[in-house]
Amino acid sequence: MASAPDPAPRVDVVALRQLLDGRYAEVRDLVRSNLTEHAGVLADAETLPRAEYRERVLGLLVAMAQTGQTGMGFPEEYGGGGDLGASIAAFETLAYGDLSLLVKVGVQFGLFGGALLMLGTKRHHDAYLEDLVAGRLLGCFAMTETGHGSNVQALGTTASYDVETGEFVISTPDEASRKDYIGNAALHAQAAVVFAQLDVGGEQHGVHAFVVPIRAHGELLPGVRAEDDGLKLGLNGVDNGRLWFDDVRIPRANLLDRFAEVSPEGRYGSAIDNADRRFFTMLGTLVQGRVCVSGAGINAAKVALTVAIRYAECRRQFTATSPDREELLLDYGLHQRRLLPLLAESYALHFAQEALAARTHDVFSSSTGDEKARRELESRAAGTKALGTWHATRTIQECREACGGAGYLAGSRFAALKADTDVFTTFEGDNHVLLQLVAKGLLTDYAGDFEDLDQLGMVRFVAGQALEVVIERTAAHKLFEAIKDALPGGDDAWDREAGLRDPDYQLAMLRFREEHTLSGVARRLKRGIDEGLDPAVAFSRAQDHVVAAARAHVERLVLEAFATKTADQPEGDVKVALTLLRDLHALAAIERDRGWFMEHGRLAAPRAKAITREVNELCRRIRPLAGDLVAAYGIPDALLPAPDLQQP
């Protein structure tokens, strides 16, 4: 069943790089230039004492703020660029370099600055943003606590309003409620955006955000305690720390009041009456943090692939086809199998991330306030972040192993890549928790009361619907029904008669898996409730199925983004190369889950074997292009080791 080979393309590296860089090519080139200028920080990370390394990273953050690259998402009147899409592009590209610098920039401008921008109002913007954008005001984002990370609604820190003084009193009631793992908190932050339970006159109003000064002239302010989190697995250029607040008083104006306010007389008011909806609306405005982490993880994987493929194109081992010359590693089929599907997946995720970043820019630039569009964006950001960061972890490890002993040297960059990206899978949302958020949106079709539904509410919602309604309203069902009729064989034989490299067949397979898995979750949840199970028990028993359905959904979105981008290209060698990568990505995904497809009657054994043969053939066809495909990422040579990984 293997298809006839295509003509061998020649990759125009410049044209492909322009395609990958997209509309923000100039922004990405500015970041590349800054990274090249300061490339020495990569060696400093390995050699400097931790205290000196932290100061080095801080100095680079301030220096890059002067170039404008870190403030592109802020309004122009405060020294920013007024372009959220440019800000995301700049941050993603920063992941080619030192990742402590990346994360410190993310904490300062994305988390701290983003909270002030998105949760505050004009008085907060006027008070803080100009100094923040210029790097004069350093801050931190104090949300996570030792006792609560993912469950933000259960935070223990309190903010009680004192009507007599017109102040909020910020308090840490116990050790579980101390702020923990907070970037910039141990040394450099002068202020914190603190998330705390608001109490007004004895009435609880849920989690709100407050600006709390914590240092002046490098010294902690009265009532604030801080402690260094100590040596970490990676990212040791970032001063993560713990914070306690011993009845710290702040002015009433320090409540970030975009969504709620407290009057001088102690009256609480909000345009959003429902507390859960208000909470999720507040968090939803911070979604760009997940978008940025997703892009950073994908770009870190590109660095690993570039190092490993360059090495495999110059490292020789064993004589196979010639008695007097050893073979290049990348000429071995197994080496191709290890690296090239990961290369194809990196391209697929790149275009999925591009679509996500564009959607983020559009949603936050729109004045229409489309609630469903915002919920869908939150879901897509959560899912892409999960798949992108898991891909980084898997890819960096495989690339390290593919470089043997040379890859174990710090100069190969794998030590830092492994250590520094490992936390990407759990910060800005644990990936497994994020996929449950994705599933919630799918099962409820982003219902009007979406924000009111916790996990148990989702179970009750699904159980209260007719099963056919739950299934038929899903996007996967609609897409699958639309596409399968266009394939050879019609309704019954499309999965046996369509060509393996037909993108409609590839998409139909992933859409079928998504719909079937999602409908299976709905059936399990509904059956559990019908049998009298407690909703918490019903959900717990189906939790693995919930995550599998969400993952199937996001994998379909990734392939769709890749297929759409490929189809949109003009005829030529770039399109041929992208088509090969798309086919490899899609067929490798089907092959990886062939057990599921065979169990569910969509993949017969002969066709499964044909897919494996096709994957091998695609690896052979992409092998001559591999060096150019990673060169198109445009990672500056100053940030890469020598191709043979040998020290000069």
XYZ file of C-alpha atoms in Angstrom:
648
model
C 0.000 0.000 0.000
C 3.004 2.303 0.143
C 2.579 5.248 -2.179
C 4.919 6.028 -5.025
C 7.847 8.215 -3.966
C 7.615 11.931 -4.600
C 10.309 13.824 -6.465
C 13.092 14.705 -4.039
C 12.628 18.344 -2.974
C 15.377 20.868 -2.369
C 14.730 22.888 0.747
C 15.053 26.646 0.367
C 16.203 27.329 3.934
C 15.632 31.078 3.686
C 12.092 30.672 2.345
C 11.229 28.043 4.943
C 12.603 30.201 7.740
C 10.474 33.106 6.520
C 7.443 30.835 6.647
C 8.261 29.659 10.170
C 8.972 33.172 11.440
C 5.673 34.386 10.020
C 4.369 37.916 10.455
C 6.759 38.660 13.327
C 10.022 37.877 11.560
C 11.553 41.224 12.548
C 10.659 40.666 16.189
C 12.213 37.211 16.144
C 15.355 38.578 14.504
C 15.676 41.240 17.196
C 15.573 38.528 19.854
C 18.065 36.403 17.929
C 20.410 39.387 17.763
C 20.116 40.026 21.503
C 20.671 36.361 22.299
C 23.755 36.260 20.094
C 25.184 39.345 21.771
C 24.781 37.757 25.189
C 25.471 34.126 24.251
C 28.151 33.924 26.933
C 25.429 33.471 29.557
C 25.103 29.836 28.437
C 28.618 29.143 29.707
C 28.054 31.356 32.761
C 25.118 29.167 33.736
C 27.493 26.220 34.031
C 30.422 27.968 35.694
C 29.307 30.913 37.817
C 28.314 30.523 41.468
C 24.544 30.629 41.825
C 24.448 34.105 43.353
C 26.529 35.563 40.512
C 24.509 33.715 37.896
C 21.290 35.208 39.273
C 22.727 38.718 39.057
C 23.922 38.016 35.524
C 20.400 36.975 34.496
C 18.924 40.047 36.176
C 21.349 42.286 34.293
C 20.378 40.687 30.993
C 16.691 41.160 31.746
C 17.211 44.870 32.300
C 19.424 45.145 29.210
C 16.841 43.433 27.018
C 14.103 45.655 28.419
C 16.036 48.608 26.984
C 15.805 47.088 23.482
C 12.015 46.924 23.635
C 11.778 43.172 23.098
C 10.269 42.416 26.509
C 7.578 45.099 26.507
C 5.893 44.501 23.173
C 2.595 43.428 24.693
C 2.081 46.556 26.803
C 0.292 49.732 25.658
C 2.421 52.211 23.745
C 1.653 55.036 26.188
C 3.641 53.149 28.824
C 6.618 52.390 26.591
C 5.322 49.124 25.152
C 4.642 47.993 21.627
C 0.891 47.500 21.842
C 1.051 44.108 20.109
C 0.324 40.942 22.087
C 1.202 38.718 19.137
C 4.652 40.308 18.911
C 5.130 39.757 22.628
C 4.375 36.042 22.288
C 6.741 35.733 19.301
C 9.536 37.442 21.226
C 9.091 35.185 24.237
C 9.015 31.985 22.164
C 12.236 32.956 20.402
C 13.929 33.715 23.714
C 13.709 29.956 24.398
C 16.598 29.402 21.967
C 18.920 30.805 24.636
C 19.340 30.596 28.387
C 16.096 29.406 29.937
C 16.624 31.083 33.300
C 16.559 34.371 31.407
C 13.418 33.232 29.589
C 11.611 32.390 32.832
C 12.721 35.550 34.620
C 11.421 37.588 31.691
C 8.187 35.603 31.859
C 7.775 36.264 35.567
C 8.513 39.989 35.272
C 6.657 40.920 32.107
C 4.234 38.041 31.565
C 3.012 37.172 35.055
C 3.613 40.261 37.197
C 3.155 42.718 34.322
C 0.346 40.723 32.763
C -1.600 40.684 36.031
C -1.244 44.449 36.435
C -2.298 45.014 32.834
C -5.174 42.539 32.662
C -6.568 42.661 36.209
C -5.864 46.309 37.013
C -7.454 49.507 35.762
C -6.030 52.817 34.535
C -4.858 53.974 37.930
C -2.757 50.825 38.285
C -1.456 51.144 34.752
C -0.475 54.762 35.377
C 1.193 53.895 38.659
C 3.219 50.877 37.602
C 3.475 50.019 33.918
C 6.012 52.557 32.666
C 8.566 51.577 35.313
C 7.763 47.902 34.863
C 8.268 47.971 31.089
C 11.588 49.814 31.518
C 12.821 47.241 34.038
C 12.917 49.741 36.909
C 10.108 48.089 38.877
C 10.692 44.380 39.458
C 7.899 42.198 40.666
C 6.574 38.708 41.235
C 3.324 36.784 40.834
C 2.335 35.350 44.211
C -0.409 32.851 43.478
C 0.845 29.341 44.294
C 0.991 28.252 47.926
C 2.710 25.321 49.582
C -0.678 23.737 50.228
C -2.449 24.760 47.031
C -1.077 24.915 43.504
C -3.609 23.786 40.923
C -6.607 24.460 43.173
C -6.328 28.240 43.189
C -9.851 28.749 44.539
C -8.779 27.130 47.813
C -5.855 29.479 48.532
C -5.346 30.252 52.212
C -3.863 33.775 52.134
C -6.425 36.337 53.282
C -7.113 39.991 52.489
C -9.444 41.569 55.044
C -10.815 45.077 54.534
C -10.451 47.466 57.475
C -13.173 50.044 56.946
C -11.786 52.380 59.624
C -8.429 52.834 57.898
C -9.466 52.116 54.294
C -6.828 49.398 54.025
C -6.606 45.722 53.198
C -4.765 43.518 55.673
C -2.832 40.723 53.932
C -2.199 37.688 56.138
C -0.663 34.231 55.916
C -2.737 32.179 58.402
C -0.612 29.016 58.408
C 2.413 27.360 56.808
C 0.332 25.698 54.102
C -0.756 29.182 53.004
C 2.709 30.626 52.493
C 3.395 31.617 48.891
C 5.872 29.173 47.399
C 8.026 28.615 44.291
C 7.508 32.278 43.404
C 9.952 33.579 40.790
C 11.757 36.822 41.759
C 10.511 36.505 45.362
C 13.746 35.435 47.045
C 15.837 38.475 46.020
C 14.767 40.882 43.341
C 11.037 41.639 43.499
C 10.061 45.025 44.888
C 6.330 44.285 44.670
C 4.093 41.262 44.382
C 0.697 40.661 42.868
C -0.758 38.574 45.684
C -3.794 36.360 45.210
C -5.831 36.130 48.410
C -9.294 35.363 49.762
C -11.158 38.666 50.095
C -13.062 39.285 53.326
C -15.236 42.403 53.571
C -17.153 42.842 56.818
C -17.006 39.123 57.534
C -18.376 38.179 54.111
C -16.190 36.033 51.835
C -15.893 37.044 48.171
C -13.336 34.550 46.862
C -9.867 35.023 45.414
C -8.821 38.510 44.280
C -5.477 40.058 43.350
C -3.661 42.819 45.231
C -0.474 44.810 44.680
C 1.692 44.386 47.789
C 5.040 46.209 48.116
C 7.564 43.747 49.591
C 10.975 45.464 49.314
C 12.471 48.936 49.314
C 16.148 49.517 48.499
C 16.724 45.772 48.566
C 15.356 45.294 52.103
C 12.137 43.497 53.044
C 9.356 45.750 54.271
C 7.795 45.343 57.736
C 5.512 42.332 57.999
C 6.930 40.613 54.921
C 9.082 37.529 55.300
C 10.902 35.836 52.447
C 12.986 32.710 52.094
C 14.936 31.242 49.195
C 13.548 27.984 47.859
C 17.136 26.794 47.502
C 18.871 24.840 44.791
C 16.492 23.536 42.129
C 16.687 20.865 39.461
C 17.185 23.680 36.950
C 16.526 27.371 36.298
C 18.941 28.359 39.056
C 19.320 31.808 37.553
C 15.805 32.548 38.835
C 15.419 33.439 42.522
C 12.380 31.373 43.426
C 11.249 31.870 46.993
C 8.570 31.742 49.670
C 6.624 34.671 51.069
C 4.714 35.198 54.306
C 2.587 38.223 55.162
C 2.141 39.121 58.816
C -0.874 41.460 58.713
C 0.648 43.653 56.002
C -1.488 46.731 55.366
C -1.955 48.126 51.868
C -4.169 50.958 50.551
C -7.648 50.137 49.261
C -6.473 51.283 45.812
C -4.089 48.305 45.650
C -6.936 45.917 44.886
C -6.689 45.131 41.165
C -10.259 46.085 40.462
C -11.062 45.357 36.839
C -13.685 42.794 37.876
C -14.595 43.854 41.407
C -14.203 46.789 43.783
C -14.612 47.658 47.432
C -15.935 51.124 48.303
C -14.375 53.192 51.100
C -17.427 52.312 53.214
C -16.809 48.590 52.717
C -19.378 47.762 50.041
C -18.332 45.042 47.607
C -19.418 45.345 43.992
C -18.849 43.475 40.757
C -20.460 43.415 37.340
C -20.143 39.607 37.501
C -22.549 38.416 40.202
C -21.549 34.751 40.282
C -18.353 34.241 42.319
C -17.179 31.196 40.329
C -17.735 32.961 37.018
C -15.908 36.011 38.311
C -12.975 33.858 39.420
C -12.653 32.018 36.113
C -13.052 35.247 34.149
C -10.174 36.721 36.136
C -7.953 33.711 35.495
C -8.956 33.605 31.846
C -7.408 37.004 31.251
C -4.012 35.505 32.178
C -4.150 32.764 29.541
C -1.239 34.201 27.555
C 1.114 32.759 30.175
C 0.183 29.257 29.071
C 0.438 30.264 25.432
C 3.988 31.501 26.018
C 5.100 28.410 27.963
C 3.766 26.221 25.170
C 5.803 28.087 22.565
C 8.903 28.062 24.760
C 8.720 24.300 25.205
C 8.335 23.709 21.480
C 11.308 25.963 20.721
C 13.480 24.266 23.337
C 12.723 20.991 21.559
C 13.894 22.608 18.317
C 17.251 23.374 19.936
C 17.628 19.737 20.981
C 16.703 18.474 17.509
C 19.123 20.884 15.864
C 21.991 19.683 18.059
C 21.158 15.997 17.598
C 20.602 16.127 13.826
C 23.736 18.169 13.193
C 25.670 15.640 15.247
C 24.095 12.695 13.416
C 25.148 14.219 10.088
C 28.820 14.302 11.037
C 29.303 11.462 13.539
C 30.270 8.123 11.987
C 30.036 4.693 13.602
C 30.513 1.146 12.228
C 31.122 0.079 8.643
C 27.900 -0.921 6.939
C 27.970 -0.077 3.240
C 31.699 0.558 2.784
C 34.641 -1.496 4.074
C 36.836 1.549 4.644
C 34.430 4.270 5.791
C 32.032 4.211 8.705
C 28.391 5.191 8.349
C 26.874 8.485 9.403
C 24.487 8.006 12.290
C 21.604 9.586 10.411
C 21.964 7.042 7.607
C 20.870 4.289 9.967
C 17.163 3.532 9.819
C 16.821 3.287 13.583
C 18.437 6.701 14.086
C 16.034 8.166 11.541
C 13.153 6.501 13.397
C 14.301 8.034 16.678
C 14.728 11.617 15.478
C 12.709 12.331 12.362
C 9.183 11.681 13.706
C 10.089 14.075 16.528
C 11.230 16.594 13.920
C 7.900 16.206 12.114
C 6.021 16.624 15.394
C 7.980 19.788 16.154
C 6.876 21.245 12.825
C 3.278 20.225 13.527
C 3.352 21.810 16.982
C 5.000 24.936 15.571
C 2.028 25.573 13.294
C -0.456 24.664 16.031
C 1.290 27.170 18.294
C 1.220 29.779 15.513
C -2.556 29.312 15.206
C -2.953 29.530 18.985
C -0.873 32.715 19.248
C -2.856 34.348 16.442
C -6.107 33.403 18.135
C -4.859 34.792 21.446
C -3.955 38.083 19.779
C -7.358 38.284 18.082
C -9.419 37.455 21.189
C -7.609 39.931 23.414
C -7.609 42.613 20.728
C -11.331 42.266 20.123
C -13.843 44.561 21.778
C -16.807 42.206 21.269
C -16.259 40.163 24.442
C -17.231 36.837 22.837
C -17.391 34.566 25.898
C -17.482 31.298 23.992
C -14.463 32.325 21.921
C -12.594 33.094 25.131
C -13.473 29.721 26.645
C -12.405 27.913 23.487
C -9.120 29.835 23.558
C -8.510 28.849 27.186
C -9.126 25.219 26.281
C -6.861 25.312 23.241
C -4.113 27.043 25.204
C -4.342 24.439 27.964
C -4.170 21.547 25.522
C -1.379 22.943 23.365
C 0.664 23.762 26.464
C 0.290 20.166 27.667
C 1.286 18.554 24.374
C 4.018 21.086 23.614
C 5.784 20.740 26.948
C 5.477 16.940 27.058
C 6.953 16.929 23.563
C 9.883 18.998 24.806
C 10.609 16.590 27.658
C 10.448 13.536 25.400
C 12.392 15.113 22.543
C 15.245 16.471 24.653
C 15.758 13.076 26.283
C 15.745 11.217 22.963
C 18.137 13.718 21.410
C 20.480 13.466 24.386
C 20.603 9.681 24.060
C 21.068 9.947 20.298
C 24.278 11.900 20.883
C 25.808 9.280 23.178
C 28.544 10.352 25.537
C 29.057 13.638 23.710
C 25.461 14.547 24.537
C 26.208 14.098 28.228
C 28.706 16.947 28.194
C 27.352 20.232 29.493
C 28.594 21.991 26.360
C 26.079 20.038 24.262
C 23.330 22.066 26.002
C 21.342 18.935 26.875
C 22.105 19.184 30.594
C 20.573 22.648 30.797
C 17.746 21.848 28.371
C 16.706 18.788 30.366
C 16.960 20.457 33.758
C 15.452 23.799 32.798
C 12.448 22.559 30.795
C 11.424 19.767 33.131
C 9.218 22.093 35.168
C 7.412 23.301 32.037
C 5.070 20.302 32.333
C 3.808 21.459 35.724
C 4.073 25.243 35.938
C 1.403 27.436 34.385
C -0.827 24.433 35.094
C -0.065 20.750 35.605
C -0.549 19.105 32.226
C -2.937 16.444 33.487
C -5.088 19.075 35.179
C -5.051 21.184 32.013
C -6.294 18.289 29.903
C -9.221 17.880 32.301
C -10.055 21.529 31.588
C -10.004 20.687 27.880
C -12.368 17.757 28.423
C -14.725 19.921 30.466
C -15.146 22.271 27.513
C -15.700 19.401 25.087
C -18.290 17.635 27.220
C -20.269 20.788 27.967
C -19.769 22.488 24.585
C -18.576 25.563 26.518
C -22.043 25.989 27.987
C -23.245 29.364 29.234
C -22.665 28.272 32.833
C -19.242 26.836 31.965
C -17.468 28.770 34.727
C -19.932 27.497 37.326
C -18.995 23.881 36.644
C -16.214 22.261 38.614
C -15.343 18.634 37.860
C -18.358 17.330 39.750
C -20.591 19.937 38.144
C -19.363 18.727 34.763
C -20.340 15.151 35.676
C -23.818 16.273 36.719
C -24.158 18.374 33.556
C -23.296 15.424 31.298
C -25.483 13.039 33.285
C -28.427 15.398 32.912
C -28.243 15.475 29.128
C -29.503 12.962 26.603
C -26.438 11.019 25.500
C -27.133 11.679 21.839
C -27.161 15.417 22.543
C -23.783 15.274 24.292
C -22.207 13.365 21.422
C -23.809 15.118 18.479
C -22.993 18.636 19.596
C -19.249 17.930 19.807
C -17.053 19.511 17.172
C -15.388 16.150 16.543
C -18.702 14.520 15.645
C -19.601 17.268 13.193
C -16.158 17.243 11.576
C -16.026 13.467 11.300
C -19.441 13.243 9.706
C -18.480 15.969 7.222
C -15.223 14.420 6.079
C -15.776 10.667 5.986
C -18.334 10.908 3.171
C -15.709 12.517 0.937
C -13.320 9.576 1.278
C -13.254 6.511 -1.015
C -15.425 3.719 0.309
C -18.022 6.013 1.846
C -19.476 5.419 5.280
C -18.386 1.788 5.673
C -14.996 1.366 4.021
C -13.298 4.795 4.111
C -10.687 3.546 6.557
C -9.705 0.675 4.253
C -9.798 2.251 0.806
C -8.387 5.756 1.297
C -4.702 6.342 0.597
C -2.477 6.446 3.646
C -1.026 9.794 2.619
C -4.402 11.343 1.912
C -4.697 14.149 4.491
C -8.454 13.614 4.663
C -7.853 9.998 5.689
C -5.308 11.055 8.311
C -7.661 13.662 9.746
C -10.629 11.291 9.647
C -8.721 8.748 11.720
C -7.883 11.299 14.398
C -11.386 12.733 14.332
C -12.896 9.268 14.690
C -10.664 8.548 17.688
C -11.590 11.872 19.269
C -15.333 11.414 18.814
C -15.302 7.796 19.949
C -13.183 8.512 23.021
C -15.251 11.528 23.990
C -18.557 9.712 23.567
C -17.123 6.862 25.635
C -16.361 9.279 28.464
C -19.887 10.658 28.319
C -21.331 7.146 28.464
C -19.160 6.192 31.445
C -20.022 9.316 33.398
C -23.732 9.009 32.665
C -23.764 5.303 33.484
C -21.989 5.940 36.780
C -24.573 8.498 37.866
C -27.461 6.324 36.651
C -26.086 3.477 38.796
C -26.122 5.721 41.850
C -22.425 6.524 42.152
C -21.384 9.716 43.859
C -20.321 12.198 41.140
C -16.803 12.365 42.634
C -16.467 8.580 42.409
C -17.872 8.509 38.876
C -15.384 11.142 37.787
C -12.413 9.506 39.506
C -13.135 6.163 37.853
C -13.264 7.779 34.418
C -10.404 10.256 34.910
C -7.932 8.396 32.692
C -10.581 8.262 29.970
C -11.249 11.998 30.387
C -7.575 12.818 29.836
C -7.346 10.450 26.845
C -10.320 12.173 25.205
C -8.782 15.598 25.724
C -5.458 14.463 24.351
C -7.135 12.967 21.274
C -8.873 16.301 20.716
C -5.682 18.351 20.927
C -3.747 15.945 18.705
C -6.466 16.398 16.090
C -6.175 20.188 16.377
C -2.408 19.965 15.913
C -2.721 17.867 12.767
C -5.419 20.171 11.394
C -3.194 23.206 11.873
C -0.316 21.452 10.093
C -2.523 20.213 7.253
C -4.067 23.652 6.763
C -0.690 25.400 6.682
C 0.676 22.857 4.208
C -2.349 23.118 1.928
C -2.078 26.912 1.900
C 1.452 26.914 0.480
C 2.103 27.510 -3.218
C 3.307 24.559 -5.235
C 7.037 24.054 -4.882
C 9.735 22.363 -2.876
C 8.760 23.926 0.444
C 5.259 22.499 0.091
C 6.659 19.095 -0.860
C 8.911 19.071 2.200
C 6.061 20.133 4.494
C 3.830 17.459 2.969
C 6.408 14.790 3.782
C 6.622 16.054 7.349
C 2.830 16.217 7.687
C 2.478 12.654 6.441
C 5.181 11.427 8.796
C 3.610 13.219 11.752
C 0.115 11.899 11.008
C 1.070 8.316 10.253
C 3.454 8.126 13.203
C 0.579 9.264 15.444
C -1.719 6.560 14.045
C 1.043 3.968 14.336
C 1.741 4.982 17.928
C -1.906 4.339 18.846
C -2.490 1.462 16.436
C -3.633 -0.796 19.281
C -6.566 1.532 19.940
C -7.499 1.776 16.260
C -7.321 -2.014 15.878
C -9.413 -2.556 19.019
C -12.071 -0.250 17.628
C -12.186 -1.791 14.159
C -10.574 1.036 12.218
C -7.212 -0.535 11.425
C -6.749 -4.046 10.080
C -3.417 -5.807 10.620
C -2.277 -5.549 6.967
C -2.996 -1.826 6.910
C -1.223 -1.347 10.239
C 1.851 -2.992 8.744
C 1.526 -0.799 5.662
C 1.547 2.286 7.874
C 4.763 1.138 9.521
C 6.352 0.630 6.104
C 5.179 4.084 5.040
C 6.633 5.692 8.170
C 9.978 4.054 7.438
C 9.847 5.221 3.841
C 9.012 8.772 4.882
C 11.951 8.773 7.276
C 14.229 7.752 4.412
C 12.837 10.504 2.200
C 13.170 13.189 4.858
C 16.680 12.159 5.869
C 18.469 14.186 3.118
C 16.432 17.239 4.120
C 16.927 16.965 7.866
C 19.869 19.359 8.136
C 18.072 22.053 6.165
C 14.852 21.516 8.104
C 16.537 22.311 11.415
C 18.600 25.123 9.848
C 15.290 26.792 8.952
C 14.581 27.253 12.659
C 17.132 30.041 12.544
C 18.823 29.240 15.859
C 21.965 31.406 15.926
C 25.242 29.483 15.724
C 26.450 31.310 18.835
C 23.798 29.410 20.797
C 24.725 25.986 19.428
C 27.684 23.711 20.139
C 29.991 22.625 17.348
C 28.232 20.047 15.145
C 30.523 17.268 16.416
C 29.967 18.424 20.030
C 33.709 18.522 20.616
C 35.140 21.327 22.703
C 37.474 23.728 20.850
